[in-house]
Structures are given as C-alpha cells and as structure tokens.
CSV table of N, CA and C in Angstrom, one decimal:
chain,number,residue,atom,x,y,z
K,1160,MET,N,28.0,66.1,-0.3
K,1160,MET,CA,27.1,65.4,0.6
K,1160,MET,C,25.6,65.8,0.2
K,1161,LEU,N,24.8,64.9,0.2
K,1161,LEU,CA,23.4,65.1,-0.1
K,1161,LEU,C,22.6,65.6,1.1
K,1162,THR,N,21.6,66.4,0.9
K,1162,THR,CA,20.6,66.7,1.9
K,1162,THR,C,19.7,65.5,2.2
K,1163,TYR,N,19.0,65.6,3.2
K,1163,TYR,CA,18.0,64.5,3.5
K,1163,TYR,C,17.0,64.3,2.3
K,1164,ASP,N,16.5,65.4,1.9
K,1164,ASP,CA,15.5,65.4,0.8
K,1164,ASP,C,16.1,64.8,-0.5
K,1165,GLN,N,17.4,65.2,-0.8
K,1165,GLN,CA,18.1,64.7,-2.0
K,1165,GLN,C,18.3,63.2,-1.8
K,1166,ALA,N,18.7,62.8,-0.6
K,1166,ALA,CA,18.9,61.4,-0.3
K,1166,ALA,C,17.7,60.5,-0.5
K,1167,ARG,N,16.5,61.0,-0.1
K,1167,ARG,CA,15.3,60.3,-0.3
K,1167,ARG,C,15.0,60.2,-1.8
K,1168,GLN,N,15.1,61.2,-2.5
K,1168,GLN,CA,14.9,61.2,-4.0
K,1168,GLN,C,15.9,60.3,-4.7
K,1169,PHE,N,17.2,60.4,-4.3
K,1169,PHE,CA,18.2,59.5,-4.8
K,1169,PHE,C,17.9,58.0,-4.5
K,1170,GLY,N,17.4,57.7,-3.4
K,1170,GLY,CA,17.0,56.4,-3.0
K,1170,GLY,C,15.9,55.8,-3.9
K,1171,LYS,N,15.0,56.6,-4.3
K,1171,LYS,CA,13.9,56.2,-5.2
K,1171,LYS,C,14.5,55.9,-6.6
K,1172,LEU,N,15.4,56.9,-7.0
K,1172,LEU,CA,16.0,56.7,-8.3
K,1172,LEU,C,16.9,55.4,-8.3
K,1173,TYR,N,17.6,55.2,-7.3
K,1173,TYR,CA,18.5,54.1,-7.1
K,1173,TYR,C,17.7,52.8,-7.2
K,1174,THR,N,16.6,52.7,-6.4
K,1174,THR,CA,15.8,51.5,-6.4
K,1174,THR,C,15.2,51.2,-7.8
K,1175,GLY,N,14.7,52.3,-8.4
K,1175,GLY,CA,14.1,52.2,-9.7
K,1175,GLY,C,15.1,51.6,-10.7
K,1176,ALA,N,16.4,52.1,-10.7
K,1176,ALA,CA,17.4,51.6,-11.6
K,1176,ALA,C,17.8,50.2,-11.3
K,1177,LEU,N,17.9,49.9,-10.0
K,1177,LEU,CA,18.1,48.5,-9.6
K,1177,LEU,C,17.1,47.5,-10.1
K,1178,ASN,N,15.9,48.0,-10.1
K,1178,ASN,CA,14.8,47.1,-10.6
K,1178,ASN,C,14.6,47.1,-12.1
K,1179,THR,N,15.1,48.1,-12.8
K,1179,THR,CA,14.9,48.2,-14.2
K,1179,THR,C,15.8,47.4,-15.1
K,1180,GLY,N,17.1,47.5,-14.8
K,1180,GLY,CA,18.1,46.7,-15.6
K,1180,GLY,C,19.5,47.1,-15.2
K,1181,ILE,N,20.4,46.2,-15.6
K,1181,ILE,CA,21.8,46.4,-15.2
K,1181,ILE,C,22.4,47.7,-15.8
K,1182,GLU,N,22.0,48.0,-17.0
K,1182,GLU,CA,22.6,49.2,-17.7
K,1182,GLU,C,22.1,50.5,-17.0
K,1183,GLN,N,20.8,50.5,-16.6
K,1183,GLN,CA,20.3,51.7,-15.9
K,1183,GLN,C,21.0,51.8,-14.5
K,1184,TYR,N,21.2,50.7,-13.9
K,1184,TYR,CA,21.8,50.6,-12.5
K,1184,TYR,C,23.3,51.0,-12.7
K,1185,ARG,N,24.0,50.5,-13.6
K,1185,ARG,CA,25.4,50.8,-13.8
K,1185,ARG,C,25.6,52.3,-14.1
K,1186,ALA,N,24.6,53.0,-14.7
K,1186,ALA,CA,24.7,54.4,-15.1
K,1186,ALA,C,24.8,55.3,-13.8
K,1187,LEU,N,24.4,54.8,-12.7
K,1187,LEU,CA,24.4,55.6,-11.4
K,1187,LEU,C,25.8,55.6,-10.8
K,1188,PHE,N,26.8,54.8,-11.3
K,1188,PHE,CA,28.1,54.7,-10.7
K,1188,PHE,C,29.2,55.4,-11.5
K,1189,ALA,N,30.1,56.0,-10.7
K,1189,ALA,CA,31.3,56.6,-11.3
K,1189,ALA,C,32.2,55.5,-11.8
K,1190,PRO,N,33.0,55.8,-12.8
K,1190,PRO,CA,34.0,54.9,-13.2
K,1190,PRO,C,34.9,54.5,-12.1
K,1191,GLY,N,35.2,53.2,-11.9
K,1191,GLY,CA,36.1,52.8,-10.8
K,1191,GLY,C,35.5,52.7,-9.5
K,1192,ALA,N,34.2,52.9,-9.4
K,1192,ALA,CA,33.5,52.9,-8.1
K,1192,ALA,C,33.8,51.6,-7.3
K,1193,GLU,N,34.0,51.7,-6.0
K,1193,GLU,CA,34.3,50.6,-5.1
K,1193,GLU,C,32.9,49.9,-4.7
K,1194,VAL,N,32.8,48.6,-4.9
K,1194,VAL,CA,31.6,47.9,-4.6
K,1194,VAL,C,31.9,46.7,-3.7
K,1195,THR,N,31.3,46.6,-2.6
K,1195,THR,CA,31.5,45.4,-1.7
K,1195,THR,C,30.2,44.9,-1.2
K,1196,VAL,N,30.1,43.6,-1.1
K,1196,VAL,CA,29.0,42.9,-0.6
K,1196,VAL,C,29.5,41.9,0.5
K,1197,GLY,N,29.0,42.1,1.7
K,1197,GLY,CA,29.4,41.2,2.8
K,1197,GLY,C,30.9,41.3,3.1
K,1198,GLY,N,31.4,42.5,2.9
K,1198,GLY,CA,32.9,42.7,3.2
K,1198,GLY,C,33.8,42.3,2.1
K,1199,GLU,N,33.3,41.8,1.0
K,1199,GLU,CA,34.1,41.3,-0.1
K,1199,GLU,C,33.9,42.1,-1.4
K,1200,PRO,N,35.0,42.4,-2.1
K,1200,PRO,CA,34.8,43.1,-3.4
K,1200,PRO,C,33.8,42.4,-4.3
K,1201,ALA,N,32.9,43.2,-4.9
K,1201,ALA,CA,31.8,42.6,-5.7
K,1201,ALA,C,31.5,43.3,-7.0
K,1202,THR,N,30.7,42.7,-7.8
K,1202,THR,CA,30.3,43.4,-9.0
K,1202,THR,C,28.8,43.9,-8.8
K,1203,LEU,N,28.4,44.7,-9.7
K,1203,LEU,CA,27.0,45.1,-9.6
K,1203,LEU,C,26.0,44.0,-9.8
K,1204,ASP,N,26.4,43.0,-10.6
K,1204,ASP,CA,25.6,41.8,-10.8
K,1204,ASP,C,25.4,41.1,-9.4
K,1205,ARG,N,26.4,41.1,-8.6
K,1205,ARG,CA,26.3,40.4,-7.3
K,1205,ARG,C,25.4,41.2,-6.4
K,1206,VAL,N,25.4,42.5,-6.5
K,1206,VAL,CA,24.5,43.4,-5.7
K,1206,VAL,C,23.1,43.0,-6.1
K,1207,ARG,N,22.8,42.8,-7.4
K,1207,ARG,CA,21.5,42.5,-7.8
K,1207,ARG,C,21.1,41.1,-7.4
K,1208,GLU,N,22.0,40.2,-7.2
K,1208,GLU,CA,21.7,38.9,-6.6
K,1208,GLU,C,21.2,39.0,-5.2
K,1209,VAL,N,21.9,39.8,-4.4
K,1209,VAL,CA,21.5,40.0,-3.0
K,1209,VAL,C,20.2,40.7,-2.8
K,1210,THR,N,20.0,41.7,-3.7
K,1210,THR,CA,18.7,42.4,-3.7
K,1210,THR,C,18.1,42.3,-5.1
K,1211,PRO,N,17.4,41.2,-5.3
K,1211,PRO,CA,16.8,40.8,-6.6
K,1211,PRO,C,15.9,41.9,-7.1
K,1212,PRO,N,16.0,42.3,-8.4
K,1212,PRO,CA,15.2,43.3,-9.0
K,1212,PRO,C,13.7,43.1,-8.9
K,1213,ASP,N,13.3,41.8,-9.0
K,1213,ASP,CA,11.9,41.6,-9.0
K,1213,ASP,C,11.3,41.5,-7.6
K,1214,ARG,N,12.1,41.6,-6.6
K,1214,ARG,CA,11.6,41.5,-5.2
K,1214,ARG,C,12.1,42.7,-4.3
K,1215,SER,N,12.7,43.7,-4.9
K,1215,SER,CA,13.3,44.8,-4.1
K,1215,SER,C,12.5,46.1,-4.2
K,1216,GLY,N,12.3,46.7,-3.0
K,1216,GLY,CA,11.6,48.0,-3.0
K,1216,GLY,C,12.3,49.0,-2.1
K,1217,HIS,N,12.0,50.3,-2.4
K,1217,HIS,CA,12.6,51.4,-1.6
K,1217,HIS,C,11.9,51.5,-0.3
K,1218,ARG,N,12.7,51.4,0.8
K,1218,ARG,CA,12.1,51.5,2.1
K,1218,ARG,C,12.4,52.8,2.8
K,1219,GLY,N,13.5,53.5,2.4
K,1219,GLY,CA,13.8,54.7,3.1
K,1219,GLY,C,15.3,55.1,2.9
K,1220,ALA,N,15.6,56.3,3.4
K,1220,ALA,CA,17.0,56.8,3.3
K,1220,ALA,C,17.3,57.6,4.5
K,1221,ARG,N,18.6,57.5,4.9
K,1221,ARG,CA,19.0,58.4,6.0
K,1221,ARG,C,20.4,58.8,5.8
K,1222,LEU,N,20.9,59.8,6.4
K,1222,LEU,CA,22.2,60.3,6.3
K,1222,LEU,C,23.1,59.8,7.4
K,1223,ASP,N,24.3,59.3,7.1
K,1223,ASP,CA,25.3,58.9,8.0
K,1223,ASP,C,26.6,59.3,7.4
K,1224,PRO,N,26.8,60.7,7.4
K,1224,PRO,CA,28.0,61.2,6.7
K,1224,PRO,C,29.3,60.5,6.9
K,1225,PRO,N,30.0,60.3,5.8
K,1225,PRO,CA,29.8,60.8,4.4
K,1225,PRO,C,28.8,59.9,3.6
K,1226,GLU,N,28.2,58.9,4.2
K,1226,GLU,CA,27.4,58.0,3.5
K,1226,GLU,C,25.9,58.4,3.5
K,1227,VAL,N,25.2,57.9,2.5
K,1227,VAL,CA,23.8,57.9,2.5
K,1227,VAL,C,23.4,56.4,2.6
K,1228,VAL,N,22.5,56.1,3.6
K,1228,VAL,CA,22.1,54.7,3.8
K,1228,VAL,C,20.7,54.5,3.2
K,1229,LEU,N,20.7,53.7,2.2
K,1229,LEU,CA,19.4,53.4,1.5
K,1229,LEU,C,18.9,52.0,2.0
K,1230,THR,N,17.7,52.0,2.5
K,1230,THR,CA,17.2,50.7,3.0
K,1230,THR,C,16.3,50.1,1.8
K,1231,ILE,N,16.7,48.9,1.4
K,1231,ILE,CA,16.0,48.2,0.4
K,1231,ILE,C,15.3,47.0,1.0
K,1232,ARG,N,14.0,46.9,0.8
K,1232,ARG,CA,13.3,45.8,1.4
K,1232,ARG,C,13.2,44.7,0.3
K,1233,VAL,N,13.6,43.5,0.7
K,1233,VAL,CA,13.6,42.4,-0.2
K,1233,VAL,C,12.5,41.5,0.3
K,1234,ARG,N,11.5,41.2,-0.6
K,1234,ARG,CA,10.3,40.4,-0.2
K,1234,ARG,C,10.5,39.0,-0.7
K,1235,ASP,N,10.1,38.1,0.2
K,1235,ASP,CA,10.1,36.6,-0.1
K,1235,ASP,C,8.6,36.3,-0.1
K,1236,ARG,N,8.0,36.3,-1.2
K,1236,ARG,CA,6.5,36.0,-1.3
K,1236,ARG,C,6.2,34.6,-0.8
K,1237,ALA,N,7.0,33.6,-1.2
K,1237,ALA,CA,6.7,32.3,-0.8
K,1237,ALA,C,6.7,32.1,0.7
K,1238,ALA,N,7.6,32.8,1.4
K,1238,ALA,CA,7.7,32.7,2.9
K,1238,ALA,C,6.8,33.7,3.5
K,1239,GLY,N,6.3,34.7,2.8
K,1239,GLY,CA,5.4,35.7,3.3
K,1239,GLY,C,6.2,36.6,4.3
K,1240,SER,N,7.5,36.8,3.9
K,1240,SER,CA,8.3,37.7,4.8
K,1240,SER,C,9.1,38.7,4.0
K,1241,ALA,N,9.8,39.6,4.7
K,1241,ALA,CA,10.6,40.6,4.0
K,1241,ALA,C,11.9,40.9,4.9
K,1242,THR,N,12.9,41.2,4.2
K,1242,THR,CA,14.2,41.6,4.9
K,1242,THR,C,14.6,42.9,4.4
K,1243,ASP,N,15.0,43.8,5.3
K,1243,ASP,CA,15.6,45.1,5.0
K,1243,ASP,C,17.1,45.0,4.9
K,1244,ILE,N,17.7,45.5,3.8
K,1244,ILE,CA,19.1,45.4,3.5
K,1244,ILE,C,19.6,46.8,3.3
K,1245,GLU,N,20.6,47.2,4.0
K,1245,GLU,CA,21.2,48.6,3.9
K,1245,GLU,C,22.2,48.6,2.7
K,1246,HIS,N,22.0,49.6,1.8
K,1246,HIS,CA,23.0,49.9,0.8
K,1246,HIS,C,23.6,51.2,1.2
K,1247,ARG,N,24.8,51.2,1.6
K,1247,ARG,CA,25.5,52.4,2.0
K,1247,ARG,C,26.3,53.0,0.8
K,1248,VAL,N,26.0,54.2,0.4
K,1248,VAL,CA,26.6,54.8,-0.7
K,1248,VAL,C,27.3,56.1,-0.4
K,1249,VAL,N,28.4,56.4,-1.1
K,1249,VAL,CA,29.0,57.7,-1.1
K,1249,VAL,C,28.8,58.2,-2.5
K,1250,VAL,N,28.3,59.4,-2.6
K,1250,VAL,CA,28.0,60.0,-3.9
K,1250,VAL,C,28.9,61.2,-4.2
K,1251,ASP,N,29.5,61.3,-5.4
K,1251,ASP,CA,30.3,62.5,-5.7
K,1251,ASP,C,29.5,63.7,-6.0
K,1252,HIS,N,30.2,64.8,-6.3
K,1252,HIS,CA,29.6,66.1,-6.6
K,1252,HIS,C,28.7,66.0,-7.8
K,1253,GLY,N,28.9,65.1,-8.7
K,1253,GLY,CA,28.1,64.9,-9.9
K,1253,GLY,C,26.9,64.0,-9.7
K,1254,GLY,N,26.8,63.5,-8.5
K,1254,GLY,CA,25.6,62.7,-8.2
K,1254,GLY,C,25.8,61.2,-8.5
K,1255,ARG,N,27.1,60.8,-8.8
K,1255,ARG,CA,27.4,59.4,-9.1
K,1255,ARG,C,28.0,58.7,-7.9
K,1256,ILE,N,27.7,57.4,-7.8
K,1256,ILE,CA,28.1,56.6,-6.7
K,1256,ILE,C,29.6,56.3,-6.9
K,1257,THR,N,30.4,56.6,-5.8
K,1257,THR,CA,31.8,56.2,-5.8
K,1257,THR,C,32.1,55.0,-5.0
K,1258,ARG,N,31.2,54.8,-4.0
K,1258,ARG,CA,31.4,53.6,-3.1
K,1258,ARG,C,30.0,53.1,-2.7
K,1259,LEU,N,29.9,51.8,-2.8
K,1259,LEU,CA,28.7,51.1,-2.4
K,1259,LEU,C,29.1,49.9,-1.5
K,1260,THR,N,28.5,49.9,-0.3
K,1260,THR,CA,28.7,48.8,0.6
K,1260,THR,C,27.3,48.1,0.9
K,1261,VAL,N,27.2,46.8,0.7
K,1261,VAL,CA,25.9,46.1,1.0
K,1261,VAL,C,26.2,45.1,2.0
C-alpha cells in the first residue's frame, strides 16, 4: 500500500504517462492487470478514450485502501467545462498497477 505522499507522486507519474503515449502508459501496469471501464472489462486504449490524453490533467490523489484513487480532470474546451473522473488503482509491491477501475 502506498503512503499518501507516494500516491500523490504516483498520480502525477500516472497522468504524465497517460498523456505521453500508450507505451509509457502500458509500462505502469503489471502483466495481466485487470482493467475495467464503466463496469466492463476494457483495454488501456479504452481508458485513454474516456480520459483523452490531450485533455486530461492530474487533479489529486487519495487513499481508499487497498486502492489509490486518482482524480483525472478532463477538460472540454469547446463547452468551457471540465469533468473529474476517478481512476481507482491497486498497486503491487513493485509499484505496478494490478487493477484499474474507471
């Protein structure tokens, strides 16, 4: 389990990788990691559709053991609005994501 400070730093790393590219984002995940979006099994590409790299920013992190809850803010510039989306992750002892729920 991460400490709060580690969770905050991990959230910045996570959002940076999400915004950089699929390979950088994929590198954060353990082999066989469970990924769901809206209650359905999903791919990392689907996660990036829901939280588009060019519109997503790190909003914060909190602990909800065993999960770390990362808040990603998705901006809609045309509408002048933003939506916060929770990315709930479980991280193994090596710092890799074993479960992601969006």
